[in-house]
Amino acid sequence: MRLKRVRIFGFKTFAEKTEFSLDGGIVAVVGPNGCGKSNLVDAILWGLGEGSIKHLRASSSQDVIFSGSQNRKPVGYAEVSLCFDNEDGTLPIEASEVWITRRLTRGGDSDYSINRQSCRLKDILELLADSGLGRAGYAIVGQKEIDQALAASAEDRRAWIDEAAGVQRYRARKVESLRRLAAARDSLSRVDDIINELESQREPLREEAEVAVRFKQLDAALREVEVGLLIRDLCGAVHELQTLEEKIAQSGQLVERERVNSARLEQETEESNERIRALDSQVERTRTLHQDQMTLQERAEANVKITEEKISSLIAQEKNLKEDEKTVSNRLGEAAKDAESAIAEVSAEIEALEKIQLESAGASSESKELSDRLKQAEKDLQEAREKKGLRMKWEAEREAQEGRARLLNREISGIEKALPQLGKDIEAARKDFEVANAAMQEHDAALGRLQTTVDQIKKDEDRESAKMRDSLAERASLDGRRRGIEATLDAHEGLSQGSRAVLEARDRGLIRGDFESVADAIDVDKEYSLAIETALGASANDLIVDTDQDAKHAVNWLKENRAGRCTFQPISLMRRNDPSPELRRVLDERGVINRASDLVRCERRVEPVIESLLGRIVIVETIDDALKLAKTSGWSRMVTLEGEVVHSSGAVTGGQTQRQSYGIVQRRADLAEIEREIAEIDKLLAGADQRKQKRAKEIAECEALMADHREQRQVAKEPADEAEHLLKALEDELRDAERQLHKAKHEIEQIEKGAQAGIDDVDITAFELVRDECLKAVASKSADVEQAEVRLREAQERVRQAQIRQYASEKRLESAKEAEHHRERRLENLGPERDRLRKHVEELRAEAETHAKEKQTLMVSLTALTKERRELGEHVMKIQEELKQARANVMALSESNHQNELSRARAETKRATLAERLMDAYGLSETDALAQENMYEVPADAQTVVGRLRREIKAMGDVNTGAIEAFERLTERLESLSLQRDDIMKGIEQVEASIAELDKLTRDKFVSTFEAVGAEFSVMFTLLFGGGTASIELTDPAKVLESGVEIVVQLPGKKRQPLQLLSGGERSLCASAFLFALLKVKPAPLVVLDEVDAPLDGRNVERFAQTLEQFSELIQFVVITHNPTTIEIAPNLFGVTMQEAGVSTLIPMKLPESKAVIVHEADAPVA
C-alpha cells in the first residue's frame, strides 16, 4: 500500500486546485519558510481524518479554508483527496485503488467519501485503523511530535506502542463494552426496583378483583333480564316501521323517476343552450370572416386600379418615346452628314496643304540650308499644332460633357427640389394611415373588450343558473322537511300520552284553560338545541298552565278518562329566583357557556317556569369541562353541547344510538333553521332574477355598442386603405427618384474625373516665331519661297479649322447615337414592366374573385347557421314546456310522499324512544339489540328478579370494576420484568467475558510488540548515535494494560541522564531512533516527516539520511526539509513557493530519477 496521488483545493494557502502524483521511496518537499510546506503536511493529516484543530495549527475549523489574499477572494470550501494503491489489500476494502476525500464548507458542512461513496468520519478512521495511518499513529511526525515523544508522559507515550501493536481497535471495543456493561447494570437496578414495588401492590389488588368479579356476575344477570324486556318491545316497533318504510320506498321510486326525467330535460335544455351559445359564437366568427373577405376583396380591387394606372403611365411613356424617335433620327442624320462633310473638307485641305508643300520643296538650292531650317521649324510647328488640335478636341469634348453635366445638374436639382415635397407627402400619407389605422385598432380593442364582457356575463349567467337550479332543488327539499316537521309538531308527536291527550281535549273544547308544552313554549338556537333537550329531559313533555286550578281540572279529566299521566307547571305557583353567588362563580369558569335558562327565548309570562326547570343547569362545551367543573365546584348538574350529562351524584350519562332521535325542542330548532334557510334562498332567488335582468340589459347594451363599433370601424377602414395605397405608391415614387438621383450624381462624378485628366495647352507662338524667322530669311533669298510659305500657312490654318469642325461633328454624332441608344433601351424596359404589371393585375383580379367566392361561401354558411340557431331555439322552448310539466309532477308526487313520511315519523318516534332507553341504560345499540332478539328468554316474574338483583348489587357498595384488569396487567408486567431481568443478567455475563477476552488479546499483542520495539530501539539508537545504549521500560510491569512507557538512554561516553537534559539534536535523533524502531516492528505505508532533521548536525544528518534511505525500500516517506544531505537521497523532489502573495504553488523538480509529475487538471476520479 502506498499514497499515489494527492489533490488539494482551498486548503489554507492552496487556493487553486493542486494535484500531484507520488512514486514509492522518498519524496522531498523544499521551499522557503512561510511558503506553505507545512500546510501540505496539514492537508494530508486533515484528509486522513484528523479532528484536532490544535494539531492542524488552527484556531477554528474555518481556518483551514483559504481566506483570501490581496488579489484573491476567499473560496467557499476546502477539499483534500488522497489516493492509495491497495493492490496488496492492506485496506479492508475490495478495490485496488482507494480515494479518501474530505470536504468542509464555510457554512460548517462536512462531507466524507470513500471511492465517491458518501460515508462518516468514523468509517474513514475504521478503514485506516490497522494500517498505521490511524489518529494515534506515528505516520505524520514533526518537530512538535518529536518533542512530545520524549517530553510526554509515560502513559501518552504508550499510545505509539499501542498503534504499532494494533490494539487501538481492541481498546475502542473495550470502551464500548464497558459503556454497555454500565448501562446494563443500571437497567438491572431499575428493573429490581420496579419488581419490588409491583410485588407490594399485588395482594390488595387481588382482593378488589375478586369483589369486582362477583359484581360483574350480578350486573350481567340484571342486564340480561332488563335487556330482554326492552328488546322484545323494540322488535315489535321495528317490524311496524319496516312496513311503513316499504310503502315510502315505493312512493319514493315514483318521485325519483319523475326527478330523473326532470333532470334529463334540464340537461337537454342546458345542452341545447350550450349549443345555442356555440352557434352564436360561430355566427359571430363567420360574420367576422365574411367582413374580412369583403375587406380583402376591396383591397385587391383597389390594387387593380392602382396597377392599371401604372400601366397607363407606362403606355404614355412608351408613346412619348416613340414620338421622340423621329426627332432623334433627324438629329442623328444631320450629325452624320455634318461629320461626313467635315471629313471631306479636312481631306481636301490636307491635299491642298500637301500640294503647297510640294511647291515649296521646289525652291532653289541657294536657300537649301534655310529650307532645311524651315522644314525643321515647320515640323516643330506641326507637332505643336497637333497638340493644340488635341487640346482643342479635348476642349470640345469637355464642352459637350459640360453640357451633359448641366443637363444632369438640372435633373438633379429638379429631383432634389421634388424630394422634400415627396417626403412631406409620404409623411402626410403615413400620418393619415396611422390615424385611420389607430381608429380601426381602437374599434377593434373596444370590440374585443365588449366581447370579453359579453362572454364573462354569459359565463356568470351559466354559473348562476346552475346555482339557482341547485337552490331550487334545495328549497324543495327544505320545504318538504319543513312540512314534515310542522305536521309532526301539529300532531304533538314526541309528547307523552297524557300530555297529548290533554292538548287534544283542549282543541276539542273538553277542557278549559290555556295549555302549552314546555318544548313548544321556548325557542332555542340550533347549536344549543341538543343540550337544552337533554337538560329538560322528560320535563319537555310538561304542560304549562296559568293557574293551579287549571292543572287540577286537567288531572281530574285524565283520571276520569284513564288517558294517561302528565306533569303540569302552573305559572301562579312559580317564583323567580336570581342566580346565587356560587352559580355566578361557576359561570365564570373556563368552558362554561351559560345557564340553560339564559340560552332559551320565551314569553315573559312563562319565564318563571323555565327558570325553575333550567335555572340551575349549566351548559358547558365538552365533557372534560363538565368533569373538571364537577371536581372543583360540585355544581348540581351540567350538560354538554353534545348531550352528555354530569349529575350531582357524580354519575355521567352520554353516548349515541345508531339512529339519532330528535325531541320536540330539536325539531322546533330545526324548523326555525329551515325557515331561515328558505328565507335566504328566496332572497337569493329574488336577487338572481334581478341580476339576470340586469345581465340581459348589459348584454343588449354591449351588443348595441359592438354594432356601433363595427359600423364605425368599417367607416374608418376605407380611408385607412386609401391612405395605405397612397403611402405605398409615394414610397415607390420616392425610391425611383432616389435611384435616378444616385445615377445622375454618379455620371457627373465620372465627367468631373474626365475633366481633371485633361491635356495641357500648347503655346504655338514661339514655334511660329522660329518659323517666321526662317521664312524671312528664305524670303530675303527668294520671294517665291515666301509666297509659298504664306500659302502653306493659310492651308495649314484651314486644315486645323476643318479638323476642329470634324471633331465637333463627330461628338454631336456620338451624342445623338447615345440619345437613340437610351431611348431604345428605355423602350425595351417598358415592355417587360408593362407585361409584369398586367400579369399582376390578373393576379389581383383572381385574388379579388377568390375573396368574392369565399365571401359568398361564408354568406351561405352564415345563413345556414342562423337557421339552425332559430330551429334550436324553438326546440328549447318545447323542452322547457315539458320540463315545466315534469316539475309539476314531482311536486304532486312529493306531496303524496310527504303524507307517508308523517306516518313513518310517528313510528320512528316510538322506535327511537325504545332504542334510546337501551343505549342510555345499557350501551346496547339498536343493531345489536335486534340481532339478539332470540337470545333472551324473559321469565314470567321478570320484575321480581330485577328487584332482587338490584338489592344485592346495592348492598355491595362501591366496587372498583377496574381492579380485575389492573390485577391482570400487574401480573403480566411482573412476568415480563422477570424475563427482562434474566436477559439483562445474561447480557452482563456475555459483556464481561468479552472484556476479558479483549484484555487478553491486548496484553499479548502489547507485550510482544513492546519487546520487539525495545530490541529494535536499542539497535537503532546505537546505529544513529554511533554507540551508547537505550531501552524502553514499563512504569508498572504488574499492570501491563495500564502501565506507561519510559525511555532510558545513555549517550556514548556519557552517563545515563534524563531525556529533558538532552540537547535539541540529541532529542531529535533519539526520537528518530524510537520512530525507526516502531517502523521496523510495524511498518506504516506512509510516513510524513516535517523538518525532523532540522536540529541535527552534519554527521548525525548523514546517519539519519542513510537510515531513512534503507527504510524507503519498504516505506513511502514524504520529507519536509531544508537539509541538502536529506534532499540528495530523495529521488522525487517538489518545491513549494508563493509566486503570488498568500497563495502556495507546488512545483515538481525534474531530477533524473524522479517520476513525480505535477497535475493541474483533474485526470482521475474524485472520491
PDB file of C-alpha atoms in Angstrom, residues 652-850:
ATOM      1  CA  VAL A 652     -72.160  10.533  33.875  1.00  0.00           C
ATOM      2  CA  THR A 653     -74.699   9.934  31.108  1.00  0.00           C
ATOM      3  CA  GLY A 654     -73.731  10.021  27.444  1.00  0.00           C
ATOM      4  CA  GLY A 655     -73.287   8.165  24.150  1.00  0.00           C
ATOM      5  CA  GLN A 656     -75.289   7.931  20.960  1.00  0.00           C
ATOM      6  CA  THR A 657     -77.610   5.458  19.298  1.00  0.00           C
ATOM      7  CA  GLN A 658     -77.182   4.224  15.758  1.00  0.00           C
ATOM      8  CA  ARG A 659     -80.307   6.144  14.736  1.00  0.00           C
ATOM      9  CA  GLN A 660     -80.285   9.538  16.377  1.00  0.00           C
ATOM     10  CA  SER A 661     -83.706  10.509  17.760  1.00  0.00           C
ATOM     11  CA  TYR A 662     -84.916  14.093  17.872  1.00  0.00           C
ATOM     12  CA  GLY A 663     -87.140  15.622  20.508  1.00  0.00           C
ATOM     13  CA  ILE A 664     -89.585  18.472  20.171  1.00  0.00           C
ATOM     14  CA  VAL A 665     -87.005  21.135  21.133  1.00  0.00           C
ATOM     15  CA  GLN A 666     -84.620  19.985  18.434  1.00  0.00           C
ATOM     16  CA  ARG A 667     -87.437  19.744  15.907  1.00  0.00           C
ATOM     17  CA  ARG A 668     -88.533  23.300  16.636  1.00  0.00           C
ATOM     18  CA  ALA A 669     -84.875  24.441  16.349  1.00  0.00           C
ATOM     19  CA  ASP A 670     -84.582  22.565  13.063  1.00  0.00           C
ATOM     20  CA  LEU A 671     -87.828  24.166  11.873  1.00  0.00           C
ATOM     21  CA  ALA A 672     -86.530  27.647  12.692  1.00  0.00           C
ATOM     22  CA  GLU A 673     -83.235  26.876  10.941  1.00  0.00           C
ATOM     23  CA  ILE A 674     -85.066  25.510   7.874  1.00  0.00           C
ATOM     24  CA  GLU A 675     -87.318  28.580   7.687  1.00  0.00           C
ATOM     25  CA  ARG A 676     -84.248  30.808   7.918  1.00  0.00           C
ATOM     26  CA  GLU A 677     -82.513  28.865   5.126  1.00  0.00           C
ATOM     27  CA  ILE A 678     -85.685  29.010   2.959  1.00  0.00           C
ATOM     28  CA  ALA A 679     -85.862  32.784   3.506  1.00  0.00           C
ATOM     29  CA  GLU A 680     -82.197  33.120   2.485  1.00  0.00           C
ATOM     30  CA  ILE A 681     -82.809  31.002  -0.642  1.00  0.00           C
ATOM     31  CA  ASP A 682     -85.891  33.106  -1.547  1.00  0.00           C
ATOM     32  CA  LYS A 683     -83.816  36.229  -1.083  1.00  0.00           C
ATOM     33  CA  LEU A 684     -81.058  34.702  -3.203  1.00  0.00           C
ATOM     34  CA  LEU A 685     -83.553  33.733  -5.942  1.00  0.00           C
ATOM     35  CA  ALA A 686     -85.056  37.235  -5.970  1.00  0.00           C
ATOM     36  CA  GLY A 687     -81.586  38.742  -6.260  1.00  0.00           C
ATOM     37  CA  ALA A 688     -80.760  36.260  -9.003  1.00  0.00           C
ATOM     38  CA  ASP A 689     -83.796  37.345 -11.035  1.00  0.00           C
ATOM     39  CA  GLN A 690     -82.775  40.984 -10.688  1.00  0.00           C
ATOM     40  CA  ARG A 691     -79.200  40.150 -11.674  1.00  0.00           C
ATOM     41  CA  LYS A 692     -80.459  38.123 -14.627  1.00  0.00           C
ATOM     42  CA  GLN A 693     -82.480  41.092 -15.900  1.00  0.00           C
ATOM     43  CA  LYS A 694     -79.512  43.371 -15.322  1.00  0.00           C
ATOM     44  CA  ARG A 695     -77.211  40.998 -17.239  1.00  0.00           C
ATOM     45  CA  ALA A 696     -79.675  40.788 -20.129  1.00  0.00           C
ATOM     46  CA  LYS A 697     -79.735  44.580 -20.243  1.00  0.00           C
ATOM     47  CA  GLU A 698     -75.930  44.708 -20.121  1.00  0.00           C
ATOM     48  CA  ILE A 699     -75.642  42.177 -22.942  1.00  0.00           C
ATOM     49  CA  ALA A 700     -78.075  44.206 -25.081  1.00  0.00           C
ATOM     50  CA  GLU A 701     -76.102  47.387 -24.398  1.00  0.00           C
ATOM     51  CA  CYS A 702     -72.827  45.658 -25.219  1.00  0.00           C
ATOM     52  CA  GLU A 703     -74.201  44.216 -28.464  1.00  0.00           C
ATOM     53  CA  ALA A 704     -75.511  47.650 -29.465  1.00  0.00           C
ATOM     54  CA  LEU A 705     -72.113  49.182 -28.753  1.00  0.00           C
ATOM     55  CA  MET A 706     -70.436  46.352 -30.690  1.00  0.00           C
ATOM     56  CA  ALA A 707     -72.663  47.001 -33.707  1.00  0.00           C
ATOM     57  CA  ASP A 708     -71.848  50.715 -33.490  1.00  0.00           C
ATOM     58  CA  HIS A 709     -68.099  49.980 -33.275  1.00  0.00           C
ATOM     59  CA  ARG A 710     -68.298  47.594 -36.243  1.00  0.00           C
ATOM     60  CA  GLU A 711     -70.009  50.277 -38.308  1.00  0.00           C
ATOM     61  CA  GLN A 712     -67.505  52.930 -37.267  1.00  0.00           C
ATOM     62  CA  ARG A 713     -64.652  50.525 -37.951  1.00  0.00           C
ATOM     63  CA  GLN A 714     -65.924  49.974 -41.484  1.00  0.00           C
ATOM     64  CA  VAL A 715     -66.160  53.741 -41.932  1.00  0.00           C
ATOM     65  CA  ALA A 716     -62.585  54.137 -40.676  1.00  0.00           C
ATOM     66  CA  LYS A 717     -61.358  51.258 -42.816  1.00  0.00           C
ATOM     67  CA  GLU A 718     -61.941  52.957 -46.200  1.00  0.00           C
ATOM     68  CA  PRO A 719     -59.666  55.994 -45.574  1.00  0.00           C
ATOM     69  CA  ALA A 720     -57.135  53.650 -43.942  1.00  0.00           C
ATOM     70  CA  ASP A 721     -56.994  51.503 -47.082  1.00  0.00           C
ATOM     71  CA  GLU A 722     -56.772  54.591 -49.327  1.00  0.00           C
ATOM     72  CA  ALA A 723     -54.026  56.061 -47.148  1.00  0.00           C
ATOM     73  CA  GLU A 724     -52.164  52.763 -47.205  1.00  0.00           C
ATOM     74  CA  HIS A 725     -52.352  52.512 -51.029  1.00  0.00           C
ATOM     75  CA  LEU A 726     -51.271  56.143 -51.429  1.00  0.00           C
ATOM     76  CA  LEU A 727     -48.397  55.615 -48.999  1.00  0.00           C
ATOM     77  CA  LYS A 728     -47.131  52.606 -50.966  1.00  0.00           C
ATOM     78  CA  ALA A 729     -47.356  54.494 -54.285  1.00  0.00           C
ATOM     79  CA  LEU A 730     -45.495  57.534 -52.864  1.00  0.00           C
ATOM     80  CA  GLU A 731     -42.825  55.300 -51.351  1.00  0.00           C
ATOM     81  CA  ASP A 732     -42.321  53.594 -54.738  1.00  0.00           C
ATOM     82  CA  GLU A 733     -42.052  57.015 -56.404  1.00  0.00           C
ATOM     83  CA  LEU A 734     -39.543  58.125 -53.764  1.00  0.00           C
ATOM     84  CA  ARG A 735     -37.381  55.052 -54.355  1.00  0.00           C
ATOM     85  CA  ASP A 736     -37.428  55.668 -58.167  1.00  0.00           C
ATOM     86  CA  ALA A 737     -36.425  59.319 -57.659  1.00  0.00           C
ATOM     87  CA  GLU A 738     -33.613  58.361 -55.324  1.00  0.00           C
ATOM     88  CA  ARG A 739     -32.295  55.806 -57.845  1.00  0.00           C
ATOM     89  CA  GLN A 740     -32.348  58.430 -60.647  1.00  0.00           C
ATOM     90  CA  LEU A 741     -30.624  60.953 -58.364  1.00  0.00           C
ATOM     91  CA  HIS A 742     -27.904  58.467 -57.499  1.00  0.00           C
ATOM     92  CA  LYS A 743     -27.380  57.565 -61.144  1.00  0.00           C
ATOM     93  CA  ALA A 744     -27.097  61.233 -62.228  1.00  0.00           C
ATOM     94  CA  LYS A 745     -24.645  62.066 -59.464  1.00  0.00           C
ATOM     95  CA  HIS A 746     -22.527  59.080 -60.408  1.00  0.00           C
ATOM     96  CA  GLU A 747     -22.426  60.205 -64.063  1.00  0.00           C
ATOM     97  CA  ILE A 748     -21.403  63.745 -63.012  1.00  0.00           C
ATOM     98  CA  GLU A 749     -18.587  62.292 -60.925  1.00  0.00           C
ATOM     99  CA  GLN A 750     -17.328  60.402 -63.978  1.00  0.00           C
ATOM    100  CA  ILE A 751     -17.468  63.624 -66.071  1.00  0.00           C
ATOM    101  CA  GLU A 752     -15.548  65.555 -63.403  1.00  0.00           C
ATOM    102  CA  LYS A 753     -12.901  62.830 -63.242  1.00  0.00           C
ATOM    103  CA  GLY A 754     -12.521  63.061 -67.070  1.00  0.00           C
ATOM    104  CA  ALA A 755     -12.206  66.837 -66.848  1.00  0.00           C
ATOM    105  CA  GLN A 756      -9.416  66.548 -64.320  1.00  0.00           C
ATOM    106  CA  ALA A 757      -7.464  64.223 -66.620  1.00  0.00           C
ATOM    107  CA  GLY A 758      -7.231  66.911 -69.446  1.00  0.00           C
ATOM    108  CA  ILE A 759      -4.465  67.725 -71.981  1.00  0.00           C
ATOM    109  CA  ASP A 760      -2.064  70.570 -71.273  1.00  0.00           C
ATOM    110  CA  ASP A 761      -2.407  73.597 -73.542  1.00  0.00           C
ATOM    111  CA  VAL A 762       0.440  74.275 -76.050  1.00  0.00           C
ATOM    112  CA  ASP A 763       1.656  77.799 -76.891  1.00  0.00           C
ATOM    113  CA  ILE A 764       2.464  77.651 -80.676  1.00  0.00           C
ATOM    114  CA  THR A 765       3.511  81.325 -80.836  1.00  0.00           C
ATOM    115  CA  ALA A 766       7.156  80.501 -80.099  1.00  0.00           C
ATOM    116  CA  PHE A 767       7.186  77.881 -82.838  1.00  0.00           C
ATOM    117  CA  GLU A 768       5.580  80.322 -85.237  1.00  0.00           C
ATOM    118  CA  LEU A 769       8.245  82.935 -84.435  1.00  0.00           C
ATOM    119  CA  VAL A 770      11.000  80.429 -85.207  1.00  0.00           C
ATOM    120  CA  ARG A 771       9.318  79.520 -88.408  1.00  0.00           C
ATOM    121  CA  ASP A 772       8.707  83.189 -89.321  1.00  0.00           C
ATOM    122  CA  GLU A 773      12.381  83.956 -88.882  1.00  0.00           C
ATOM    123  CA  CYS A 774      13.188  81.112 -91.189  1.00  0.00           C
ATOM    124  CA  LEU A 775      10.643  82.379 -93.645  1.00  0.00           C
ATOM    125  CA  LYS A 776      12.053  85.888 -93.532  1.00  0.00           C
ATOM    126  CA  ALA A 777      15.446  84.502 -94.196  1.00  0.00           C
ATOM    127  CA  VAL A 778      14.159  82.460 -97.045  1.00  0.00           C
ATOM    128  CA  ALA A 779      12.065  85.439 -98.234  1.00  0.00           C
ATOM    129  CA  SER A 780      15.129  87.537 -98.351  1.00  0.00           C
ATOM    130  CA  LYS A 781      16.651  84.975-100.569  1.00  0.00           C
ATOM    131  CA  SER A 782      13.625  84.033-102.571  1.00  0.00           C
ATOM    132  CA  ALA A 783      10.286  85.781-102.975  1.00  0.00           C
ATOM    133  CA  ASP A 784       8.893  82.557-104.295  1.00  0.00           C
ATOM    134  CA  VAL A 785       9.714  80.708-101.085  1.00  0.00           C
ATOM    135  CA  GLU A 786       7.998  83.432 -99.054  1.00  0.00           C
ATOM    136  CA  GLN A 787       4.968  83.346-101.237  1.00  0.00           C
ATOM    137  CA  ALA A 788       4.835  79.554-100.894  1.00  0.00           C
ATOM    138  CA  GLU A 789       5.118  79.751 -97.148  1.00  0.00           C
ATOM    139  CA  VAL A 790       2.260  82.218 -96.982  1.00  0.00           C
ATOM    140  CA  ARG A 791       0.136  79.835 -98.917  1.00  0.00           C
ATOM    141  CA  LEU A 792       1.357  76.996 -96.750  1.00  0.00           C
ATOM    142  CA  ARG A 793       0.310  78.741 -93.512  1.00  0.00           C
ATOM    143  CA  GLU A 794      -3.052  79.537 -94.868  1.00  0.00           C
ATOM    144  CA  ALA A 795      -3.510  75.950 -95.925  1.00  0.00           C
ATOM    145  CA  GLN A 796      -2.423  74.666 -92.544  1.00  0.00           C
ATOM    146  CA  GLU A 797      -4.824  77.023 -90.801  1.00  0.00           C
ATOM    147  CA  ARG A 798      -7.631  75.788 -92.979  1.00  0.00           C
ATOM    148  CA  VAL A 799      -6.676  72.177 -92.126  1.00  0.00           C
ATOM    149  CA  ARG A 800      -6.781  72.987 -88.410  1.00  0.00           C
ATOM    150  CA  GLN A 801     -10.173  74.665 -88.658  1.00  0.00           C
ATOM    151  CA  ALA A 802     -11.502  71.773 -90.675  1.00  0.00           C
ATOM    152  CA  GLN A 803     -10.247  69.280 -88.075  1.00  0.00           C
ATOM    153  CA  ILE A 804     -11.978  71.220 -85.304  1.00  0.00           C
ATOM    154  CA  ARG A 805     -15.234  71.192 -87.215  1.00  0.00           C
ATOM    155  CA  GLN A 806     -14.749  67.465 -87.886  1.00  0.00           C
ATOM    156  CA  TYR A 807     -14.311  66.696 -84.148  1.00  0.00           C
ATOM    157  CA  ALA A 808     -17.343  68.776 -83.164  1.00  0.00           C
ATOM    158  CA  SER A 809     -19.433  66.952 -85.814  1.00  0.00           C
ATOM    159  CA  GLU A 810     -18.228  63.573 -84.531  1.00  0.00           C
ATOM    160  CA  LYS A 811     -19.149  64.494 -80.896  1.00  0.00           C
ATOM    161  CA  ARG A 812     -22.625  65.593 -81.978  1.00  0.00           C
ATOM    162  CA  LEU A 813     -22.961  62.279 -83.803  1.00  0.00           C
ATOM    163  CA  GLU A 814     -21.910  60.316 -80.704  1.00  0.00           C
ATOM    164  CA  SER A 815     -24.351  62.316 -78.532  1.00  0.00           C
ATOM    165  CA  ALA A 816     -27.173  61.629 -80.976  1.00  0.00           C
ATOM    166  CA  LYS A 817     -26.293  57.915 -81.006  1.00  0.00           C
ATOM    167  CA  GLU A 818     -26.251  57.851 -77.151  1.00  0.00           C
ATOM    168  CA  ALA A 819     -29.678  59.512 -77.037  1.00  0.00           C
ATOM    169  CA  GLU A 820     -31.019  56.978 -79.536  1.00  0.00           C
ATOM    170  CA  HIS A 821     -29.488  54.113 -77.530  1.00  0.00           C
ATOM    171  CA  HIS A 822     -31.014  55.444 -74.287  1.00  0.00           C
ATOM    172  CA  ARG A 823     -34.429  55.747 -75.931  1.00  0.00           C
ATOM    173  CA  GLU A 824     -34.247  52.217 -77.363  1.00  0.00           C
ATOM    174  CA  ARG A 825     -33.124  50.778 -74.001  1.00  0.00           C
ATOM    175  CA  ARG A 826     -35.977  52.566 -72.220  1.00  0.00           C
ATOM    176  CA  LEU A 827     -38.420  51.198 -74.823  1.00  0.00           C
ATOM    177  CA  GLU A 828     -37.038  47.698 -74.232  1.00  0.00           C
ATOM    178  CA  ASN A 829     -37.544  48.035 -70.426  1.00  0.00           C
ATOM    179  CA  LEU A 830     -41.057  49.438 -70.722  1.00  0.00           C
ATOM    180  CA  GLY A 831     -42.395  46.331 -72.426  1.00  0.00           C
ATOM    181  CA  PRO A 832     -41.456  43.775 -69.694  1.00  0.00           C
ATOM    182  CA  GLU A 833     -42.538  46.206 -66.971  1.00  0.00           C
ATOM    183  CA  ARG A 834     -45.905  46.650 -68.659  1.00  0.00           C
ATOM    184  CA  ASP A 835     -46.280  42.880 -69.046  1.00  0.00           C
ATOM    185  CA  ARG A 836     -45.349  42.339 -65.396  1.00  0.00           C
ATOM    186  CA  LEU A 837     -47.916  44.874 -64.226  1.00  0.00           C
ATOM    187  CA  ARG A 838     -50.582  43.367 -66.482  1.00  0.00           C
ATOM    188  CA  LYS A 839     -49.808  39.940 -65.024  1.00  0.00           C
ATOM    189  CA  HIS A 840     -50.034  41.441 -61.541  1.00  0.00           C
ATOM    190  CA  VAL A 841     -53.409  42.939 -62.467  1.00  0.00           C
ATOM    191  CA  GLU A 842     -54.627  39.486 -63.488  1.00  0.00           C
ATOM    192  CA  GLU A 843     -53.361  38.046 -60.193  1.00  0.00           C
ATOM    193  CA  LEU A 844     -55.093  40.785 -58.231  1.00  0.00           C
ATOM    194  CA  ARG A 845     -58.318  40.236 -60.159  1.00  0.00           C
ATOM    195  CA  ALA A 846     -58.050  36.497 -59.460  1.00  0.00           C
ATOM    196  CA  GLU A 847     -57.437  37.274 -55.791  1.00  0.00           C
ATOM    197  CA  ALA A 848     -60.464  39.577 -55.707  1.00  0.00           C
ATOM    198  CA  GLU A 849     -62.557  36.899 -57.361  1.00  0.00           C
ATOM    199  CA  THR A 850     -61.324  34.318 -54.806  1.00  0.00           C
TER     200      THR A 850
END
